PDB file of C-alpha atoms in Angstrom:
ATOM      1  CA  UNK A   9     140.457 145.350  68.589  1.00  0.00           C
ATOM      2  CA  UNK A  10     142.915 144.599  65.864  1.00  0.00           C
ATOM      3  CA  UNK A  11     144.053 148.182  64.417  1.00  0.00           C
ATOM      4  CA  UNK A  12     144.305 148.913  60.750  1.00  0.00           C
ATOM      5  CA  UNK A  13     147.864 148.963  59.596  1.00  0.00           C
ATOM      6  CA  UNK A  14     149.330 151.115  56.436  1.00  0.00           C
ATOM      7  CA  UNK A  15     152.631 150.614  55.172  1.00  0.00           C
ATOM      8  CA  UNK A  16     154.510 154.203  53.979  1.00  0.00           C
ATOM      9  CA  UNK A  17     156.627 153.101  51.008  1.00  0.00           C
ATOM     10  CA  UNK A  18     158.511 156.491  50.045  1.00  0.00           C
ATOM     11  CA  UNK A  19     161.423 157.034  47.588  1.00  0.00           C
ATOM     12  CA  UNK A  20     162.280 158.423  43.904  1.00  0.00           C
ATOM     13  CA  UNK A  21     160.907 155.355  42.158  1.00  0.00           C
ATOM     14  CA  UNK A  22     163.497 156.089  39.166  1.00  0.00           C
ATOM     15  CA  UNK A  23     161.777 154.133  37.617  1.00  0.00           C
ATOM     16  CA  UNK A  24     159.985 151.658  40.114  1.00  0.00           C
ATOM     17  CA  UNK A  25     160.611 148.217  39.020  1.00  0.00           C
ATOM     18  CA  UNK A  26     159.641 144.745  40.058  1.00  0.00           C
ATOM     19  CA  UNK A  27     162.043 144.528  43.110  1.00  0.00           C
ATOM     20  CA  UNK A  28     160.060 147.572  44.783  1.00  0.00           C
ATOM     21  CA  UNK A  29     156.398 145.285  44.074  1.00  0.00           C
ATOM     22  CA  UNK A  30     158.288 142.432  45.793  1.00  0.00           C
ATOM     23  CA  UNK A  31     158.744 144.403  48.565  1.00  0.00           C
ATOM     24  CA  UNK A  32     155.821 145.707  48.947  1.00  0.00           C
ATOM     25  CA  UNK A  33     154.077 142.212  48.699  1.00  0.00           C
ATOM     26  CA  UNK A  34     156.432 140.843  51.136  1.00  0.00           C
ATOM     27  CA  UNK A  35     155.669 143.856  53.593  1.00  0.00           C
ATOM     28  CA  UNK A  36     151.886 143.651  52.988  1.00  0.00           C
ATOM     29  CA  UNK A  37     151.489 139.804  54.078  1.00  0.00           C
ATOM     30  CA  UNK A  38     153.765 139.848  56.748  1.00  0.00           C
ATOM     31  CA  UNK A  39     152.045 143.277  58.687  1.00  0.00           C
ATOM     32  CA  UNK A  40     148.545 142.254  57.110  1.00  0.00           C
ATOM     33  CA  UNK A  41     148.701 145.752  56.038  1.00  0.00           C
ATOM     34  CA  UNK A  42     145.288 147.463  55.055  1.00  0.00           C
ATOM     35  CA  UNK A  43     147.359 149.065  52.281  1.00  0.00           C
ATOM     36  CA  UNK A  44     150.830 149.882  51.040  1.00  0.00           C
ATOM     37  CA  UNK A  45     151.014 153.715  49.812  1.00  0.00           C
ATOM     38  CA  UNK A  46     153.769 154.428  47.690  1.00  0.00           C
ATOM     39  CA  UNK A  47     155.188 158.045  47.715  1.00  0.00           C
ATOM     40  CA  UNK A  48     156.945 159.819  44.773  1.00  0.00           C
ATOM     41  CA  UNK A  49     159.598 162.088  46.243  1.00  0.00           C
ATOM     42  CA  UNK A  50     159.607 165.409  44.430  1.00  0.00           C
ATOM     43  CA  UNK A  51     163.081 166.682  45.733  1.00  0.00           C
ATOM     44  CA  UNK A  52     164.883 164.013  47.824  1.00  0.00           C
ATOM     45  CA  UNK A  53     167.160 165.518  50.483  1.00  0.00           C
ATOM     46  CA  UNK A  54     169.993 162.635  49.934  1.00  0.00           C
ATOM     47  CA  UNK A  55     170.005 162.906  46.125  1.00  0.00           C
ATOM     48  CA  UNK A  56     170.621 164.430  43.434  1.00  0.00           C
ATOM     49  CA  UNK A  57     167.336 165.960  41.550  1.00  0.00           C
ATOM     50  CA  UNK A  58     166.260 162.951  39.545  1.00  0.00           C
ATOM     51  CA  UNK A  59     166.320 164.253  35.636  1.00  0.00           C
ATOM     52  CA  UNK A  60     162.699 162.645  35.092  1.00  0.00           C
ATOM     53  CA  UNK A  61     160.074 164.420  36.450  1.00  0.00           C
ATOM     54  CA  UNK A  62     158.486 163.700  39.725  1.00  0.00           C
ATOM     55  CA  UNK A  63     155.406 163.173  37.575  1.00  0.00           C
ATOM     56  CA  UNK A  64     156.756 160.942  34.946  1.00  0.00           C
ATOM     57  CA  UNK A  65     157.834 158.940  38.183  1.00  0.00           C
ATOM     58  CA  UNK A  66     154.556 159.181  39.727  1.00  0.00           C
ATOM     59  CA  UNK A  67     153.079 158.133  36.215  1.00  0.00           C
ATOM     60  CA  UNK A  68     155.027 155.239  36.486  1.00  0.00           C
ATOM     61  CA  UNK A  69     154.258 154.350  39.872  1.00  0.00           C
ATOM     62  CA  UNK A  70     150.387 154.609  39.006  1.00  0.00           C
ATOM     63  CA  UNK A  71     150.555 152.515  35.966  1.00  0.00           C
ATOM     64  CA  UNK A  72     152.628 149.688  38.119  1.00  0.00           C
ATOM     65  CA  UNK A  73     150.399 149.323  41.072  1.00  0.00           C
ATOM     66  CA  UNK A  74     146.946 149.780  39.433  1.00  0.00           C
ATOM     67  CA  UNK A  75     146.316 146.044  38.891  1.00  0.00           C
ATOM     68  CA  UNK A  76     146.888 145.665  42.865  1.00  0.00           C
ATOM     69  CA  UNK A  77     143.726 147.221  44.765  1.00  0.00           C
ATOM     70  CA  UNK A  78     146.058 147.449  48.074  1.00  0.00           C
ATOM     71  CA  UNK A  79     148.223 150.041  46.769  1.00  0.00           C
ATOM     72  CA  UNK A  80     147.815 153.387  46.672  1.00  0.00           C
ATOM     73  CA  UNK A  81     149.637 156.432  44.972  1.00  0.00           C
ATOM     74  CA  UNK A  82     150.131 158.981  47.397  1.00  0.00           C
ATOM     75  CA  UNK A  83     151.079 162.434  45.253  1.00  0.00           C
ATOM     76  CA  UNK A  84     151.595 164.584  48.984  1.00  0.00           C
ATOM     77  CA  UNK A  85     155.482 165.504  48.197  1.00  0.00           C
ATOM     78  CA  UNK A  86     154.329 166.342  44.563  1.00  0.00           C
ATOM     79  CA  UNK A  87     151.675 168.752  45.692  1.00  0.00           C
ATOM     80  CA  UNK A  88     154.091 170.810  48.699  1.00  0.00           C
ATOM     81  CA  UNK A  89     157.300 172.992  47.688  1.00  0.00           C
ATOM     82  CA  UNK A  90     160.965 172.426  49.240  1.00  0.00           C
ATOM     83  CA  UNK A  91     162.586 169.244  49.769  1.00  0.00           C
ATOM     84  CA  UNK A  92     160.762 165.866  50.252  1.00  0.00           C
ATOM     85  CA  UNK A  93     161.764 165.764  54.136  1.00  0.00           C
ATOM     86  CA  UNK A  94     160.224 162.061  55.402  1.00  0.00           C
ATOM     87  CA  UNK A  95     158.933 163.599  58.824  1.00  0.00           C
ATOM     88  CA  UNK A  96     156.605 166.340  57.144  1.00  0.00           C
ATOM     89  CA  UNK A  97     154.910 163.481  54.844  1.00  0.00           C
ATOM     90  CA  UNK A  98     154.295 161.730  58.545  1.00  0.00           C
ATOM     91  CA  UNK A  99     152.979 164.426  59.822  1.00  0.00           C
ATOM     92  CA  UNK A 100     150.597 164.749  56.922  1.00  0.00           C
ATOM     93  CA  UNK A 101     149.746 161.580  57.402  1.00  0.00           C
ATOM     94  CA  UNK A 102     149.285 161.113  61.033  1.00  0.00           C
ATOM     95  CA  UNK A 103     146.553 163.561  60.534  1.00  0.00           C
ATOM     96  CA  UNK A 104     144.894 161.748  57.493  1.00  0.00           C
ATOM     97  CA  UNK A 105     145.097 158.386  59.607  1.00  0.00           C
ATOM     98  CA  UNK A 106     144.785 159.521  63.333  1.00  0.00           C
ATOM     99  CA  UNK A 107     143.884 156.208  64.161  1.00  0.00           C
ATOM    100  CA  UNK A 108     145.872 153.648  62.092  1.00  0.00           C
ATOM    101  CA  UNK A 109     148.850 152.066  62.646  1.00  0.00           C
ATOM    102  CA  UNK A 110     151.376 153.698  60.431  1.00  0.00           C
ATOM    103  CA  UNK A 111     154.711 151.505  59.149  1.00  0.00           C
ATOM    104  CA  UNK A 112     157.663 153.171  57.568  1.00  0.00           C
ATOM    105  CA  UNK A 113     159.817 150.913  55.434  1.00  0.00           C
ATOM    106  CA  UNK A 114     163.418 152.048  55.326  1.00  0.00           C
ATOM    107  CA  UNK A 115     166.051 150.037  53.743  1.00  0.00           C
ATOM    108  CA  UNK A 116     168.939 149.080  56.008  1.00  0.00           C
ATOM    109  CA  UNK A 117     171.061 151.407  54.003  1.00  0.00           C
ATOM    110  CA  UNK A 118     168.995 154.113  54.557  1.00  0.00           C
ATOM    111  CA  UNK A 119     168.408 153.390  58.127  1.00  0.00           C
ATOM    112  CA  UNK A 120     172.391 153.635  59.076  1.00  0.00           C
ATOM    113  CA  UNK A 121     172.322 157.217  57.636  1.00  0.00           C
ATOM    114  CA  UNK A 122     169.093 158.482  59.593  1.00  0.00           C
ATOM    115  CA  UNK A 123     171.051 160.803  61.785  1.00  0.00           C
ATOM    116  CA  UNK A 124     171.689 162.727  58.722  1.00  0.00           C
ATOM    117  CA  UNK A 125     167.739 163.145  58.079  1.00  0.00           C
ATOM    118  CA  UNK A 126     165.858 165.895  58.940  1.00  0.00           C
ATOM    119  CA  UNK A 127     164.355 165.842  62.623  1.00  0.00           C
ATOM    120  CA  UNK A 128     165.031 162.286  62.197  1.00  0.00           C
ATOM    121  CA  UNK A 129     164.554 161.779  66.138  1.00  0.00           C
ATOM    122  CA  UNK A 130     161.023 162.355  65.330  1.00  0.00           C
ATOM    123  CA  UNK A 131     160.153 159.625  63.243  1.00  0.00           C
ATOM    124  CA  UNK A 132     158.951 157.266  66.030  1.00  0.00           C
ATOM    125  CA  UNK A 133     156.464 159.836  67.389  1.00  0.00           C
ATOM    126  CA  UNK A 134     154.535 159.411  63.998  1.00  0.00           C
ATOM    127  CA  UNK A 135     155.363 155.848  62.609  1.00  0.00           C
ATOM    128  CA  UNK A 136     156.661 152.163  63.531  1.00  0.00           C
ATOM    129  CA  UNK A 137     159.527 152.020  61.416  1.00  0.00           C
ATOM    130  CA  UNK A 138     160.220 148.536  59.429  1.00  0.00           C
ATOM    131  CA  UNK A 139     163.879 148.578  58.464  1.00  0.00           C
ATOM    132  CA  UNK A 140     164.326 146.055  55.200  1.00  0.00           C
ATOM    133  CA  UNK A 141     167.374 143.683  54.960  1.00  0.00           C
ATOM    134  CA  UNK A 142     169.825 144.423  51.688  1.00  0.00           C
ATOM    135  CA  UNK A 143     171.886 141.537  50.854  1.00  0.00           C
ATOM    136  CA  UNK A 144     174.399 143.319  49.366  1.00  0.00           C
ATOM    137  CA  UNK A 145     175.629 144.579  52.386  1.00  0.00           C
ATOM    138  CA  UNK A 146     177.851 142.667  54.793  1.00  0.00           C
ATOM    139  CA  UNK A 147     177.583 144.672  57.723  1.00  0.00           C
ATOM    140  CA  UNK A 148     174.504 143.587  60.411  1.00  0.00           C
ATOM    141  CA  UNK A 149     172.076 145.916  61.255  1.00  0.00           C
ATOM    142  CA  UNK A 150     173.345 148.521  63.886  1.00  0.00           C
ATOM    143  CA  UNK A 151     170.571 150.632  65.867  1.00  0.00           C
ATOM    144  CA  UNK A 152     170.613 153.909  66.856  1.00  0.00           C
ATOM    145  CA  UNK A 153     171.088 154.559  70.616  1.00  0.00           C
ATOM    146  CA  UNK A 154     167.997 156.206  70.788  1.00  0.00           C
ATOM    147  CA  UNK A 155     166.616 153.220  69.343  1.00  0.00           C
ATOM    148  CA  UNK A 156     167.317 150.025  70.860  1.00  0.00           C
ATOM    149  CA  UNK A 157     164.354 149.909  73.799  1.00  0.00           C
ATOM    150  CA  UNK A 158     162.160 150.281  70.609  1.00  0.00           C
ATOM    151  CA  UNK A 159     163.868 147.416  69.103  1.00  0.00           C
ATOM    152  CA  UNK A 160     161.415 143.764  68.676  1.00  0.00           C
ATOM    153  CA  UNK A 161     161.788 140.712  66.842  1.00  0.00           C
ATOM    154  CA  UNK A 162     159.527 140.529  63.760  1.00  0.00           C
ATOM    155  CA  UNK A 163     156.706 138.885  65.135  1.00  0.00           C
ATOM    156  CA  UNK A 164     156.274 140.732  67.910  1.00  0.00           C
ATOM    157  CA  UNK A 165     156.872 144.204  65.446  1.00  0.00           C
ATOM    158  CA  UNK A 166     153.499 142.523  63.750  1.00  0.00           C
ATOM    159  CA  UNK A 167     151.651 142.211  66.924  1.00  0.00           C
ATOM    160  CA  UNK A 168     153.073 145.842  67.702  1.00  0.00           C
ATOM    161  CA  UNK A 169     151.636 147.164  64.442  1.00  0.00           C
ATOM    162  CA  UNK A 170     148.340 145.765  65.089  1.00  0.00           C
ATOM    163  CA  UNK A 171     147.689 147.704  68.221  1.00  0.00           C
ATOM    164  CA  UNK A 172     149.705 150.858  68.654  1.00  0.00           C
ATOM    165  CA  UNK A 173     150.062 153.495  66.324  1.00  0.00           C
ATOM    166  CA  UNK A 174     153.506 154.307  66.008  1.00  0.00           C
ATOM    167  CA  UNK A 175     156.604 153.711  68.194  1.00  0.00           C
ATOM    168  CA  UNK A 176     158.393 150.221  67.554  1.00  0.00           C
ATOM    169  CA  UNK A 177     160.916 149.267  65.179  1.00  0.00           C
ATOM    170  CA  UNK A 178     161.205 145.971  63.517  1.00  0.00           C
ATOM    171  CA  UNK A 179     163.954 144.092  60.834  1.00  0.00           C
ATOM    172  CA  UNK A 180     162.439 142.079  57.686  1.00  0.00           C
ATOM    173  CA  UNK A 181     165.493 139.945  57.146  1.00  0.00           C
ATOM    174  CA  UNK A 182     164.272 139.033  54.024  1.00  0.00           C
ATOM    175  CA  UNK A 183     165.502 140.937  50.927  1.00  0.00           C
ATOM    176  CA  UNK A 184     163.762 142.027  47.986  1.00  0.00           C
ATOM    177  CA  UNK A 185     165.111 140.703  44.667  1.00  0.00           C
ATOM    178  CA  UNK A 186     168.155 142.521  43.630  1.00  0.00           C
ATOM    179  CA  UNK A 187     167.321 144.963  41.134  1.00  0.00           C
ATOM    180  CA  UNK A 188     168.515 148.679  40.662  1.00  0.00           C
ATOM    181  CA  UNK A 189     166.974 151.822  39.364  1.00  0.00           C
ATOM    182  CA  UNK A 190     170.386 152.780  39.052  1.00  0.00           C
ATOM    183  CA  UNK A 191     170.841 149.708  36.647  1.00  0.00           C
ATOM    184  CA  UNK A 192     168.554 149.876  34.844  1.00  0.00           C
ATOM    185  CA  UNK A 193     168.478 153.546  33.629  1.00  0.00           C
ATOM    186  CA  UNK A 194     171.691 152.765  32.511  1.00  0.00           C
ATOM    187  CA  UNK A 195     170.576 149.740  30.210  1.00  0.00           C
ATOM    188  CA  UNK A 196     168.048 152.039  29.151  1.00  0.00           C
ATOM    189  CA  UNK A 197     170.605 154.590  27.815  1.00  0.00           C
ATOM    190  CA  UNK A 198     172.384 152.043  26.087  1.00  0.00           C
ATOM    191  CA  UNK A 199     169.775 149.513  24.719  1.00  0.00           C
ATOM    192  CA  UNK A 200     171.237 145.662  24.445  1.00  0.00           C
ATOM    193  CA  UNK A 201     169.755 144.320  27.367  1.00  0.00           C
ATOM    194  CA  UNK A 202     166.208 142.963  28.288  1.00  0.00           C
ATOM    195  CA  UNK A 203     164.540 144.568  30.725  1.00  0.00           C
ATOM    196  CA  UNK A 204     161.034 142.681  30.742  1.00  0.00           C
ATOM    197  CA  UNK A 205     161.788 140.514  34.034  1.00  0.00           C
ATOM    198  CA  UNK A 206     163.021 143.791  35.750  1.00  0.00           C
ATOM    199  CA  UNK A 207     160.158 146.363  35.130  1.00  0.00           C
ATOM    200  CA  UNK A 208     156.563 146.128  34.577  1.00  0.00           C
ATOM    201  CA  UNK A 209     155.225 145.805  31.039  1.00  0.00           C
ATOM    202  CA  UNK A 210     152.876 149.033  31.345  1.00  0.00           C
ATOM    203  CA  UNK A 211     155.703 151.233  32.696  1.00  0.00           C
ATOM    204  CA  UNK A 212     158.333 149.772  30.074  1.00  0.00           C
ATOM    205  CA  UNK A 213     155.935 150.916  27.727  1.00  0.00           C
ATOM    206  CA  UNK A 214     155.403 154.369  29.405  1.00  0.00           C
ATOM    207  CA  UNK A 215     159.277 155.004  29.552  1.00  0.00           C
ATOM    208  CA  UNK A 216     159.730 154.065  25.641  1.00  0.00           C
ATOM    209  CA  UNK A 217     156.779 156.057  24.908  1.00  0.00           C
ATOM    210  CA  UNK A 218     158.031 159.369  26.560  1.00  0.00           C
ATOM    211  CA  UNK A 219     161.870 158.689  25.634  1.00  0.00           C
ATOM    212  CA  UNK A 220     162.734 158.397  29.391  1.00  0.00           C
ATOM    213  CA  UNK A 221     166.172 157.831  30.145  1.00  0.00           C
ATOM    214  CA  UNK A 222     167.606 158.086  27.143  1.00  0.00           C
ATOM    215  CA  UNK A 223     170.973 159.508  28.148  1.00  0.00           C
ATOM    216  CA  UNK A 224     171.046 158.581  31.970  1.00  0.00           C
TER     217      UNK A 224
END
């Protein structure tokens, strides 16, 4: 029997903008995912505290996705203190979803600095892990050594998602469109520039409405 796969979509979403939809499309046909669930970090390890709230950026996230009945807000590193640590959300989730196939996307940046996660080795006891080509970066993708027996080719990282639970790791070459967070806060603290094919209408309108990153 074909299991039910959910794609884990985490990061700061500062704000989210069209590139992260893109993805999420992208990732959604090519696992046949049940559902992507995108998770607001409240305190990322690797980052500086974002100056908007974690529920501004939540906000945001909601108000983005709600015309899509696939994705889901998931507000679990809002509701727990300390850092956002990746492998605790899993956890969380494993237990939610016992039986699904769970999919982590990780961008290929991201992905080259997992031994400085925490418990990072960990990750593949919980989750597949779908590492996401960046075009802006010339270097090819380089697995972990504790990594490459897990490593398939993307169609056999679908089949792999569609009857285990966790344990394989998989490379969408394509990219999502290029658009920053970083970017675009900084338009937004210096108005000039049109923003309209970067960001959802509803969240434009949120950030202009709360006077969100005014002085990024």
């Amino acid at each position: 029997m074909k299991m039910e796969c959910i794609g884990i979509f985490g990061g700061t979403f500062n704000p989210i903008h069209n590139g992260h939809l893109a993805l999420a499309q992208t990732v959604l046909d090519t696992l046949h995912c049940t559902q992507i669930r995108f998770v607001p970090a409240a305190l990322p390890p690797h980052k500086t505290a974002p100056a908007v709230t974690a529920q501004h950026r939540a906000a945001m996230v909601k108000l983005a996705i709600q015309a899509h009945p696939q994705y889901v807000l998931d507000s679990c590193e809002l509701d727990r203190q300390g850092p956002s640590y990746t492998i605790e959300t899993l956890h969380l989730l494993r237990q939610r979803f016992p039986e699904q196939s769970l999919c982590l996307l990780i961008g290929q940046d991201s992905y080259q600095q997992l031994p400085t996660w925490h418990r990072w080795q960990e990750l593949l006891e919980y989750c597949h892990l779908l590492v996401v080509h960046r075009a802006d970066l010339a270097s090819r993708l380089v697995l972990h050594a504790e990594h490459t027996e897990k490593f398939v080719a993307i169609e056999a990282f679908v089949s792999q998602c569609a009857a285990a639970t966790h344990g394989f790791i998989g490379y969408l070459p394509e990219s999502p469109p290029a658009i920053s967070s970083t970017g675009i806060r900084a338009v937004l603290a210096h108005p000039g520039q049109s923003l309209t094919d970067q960001l959802p209408a509803s969240v434009l309108q949120y950030i202009h409405q709360h006077h969100l990153y005014q002085s990024a």
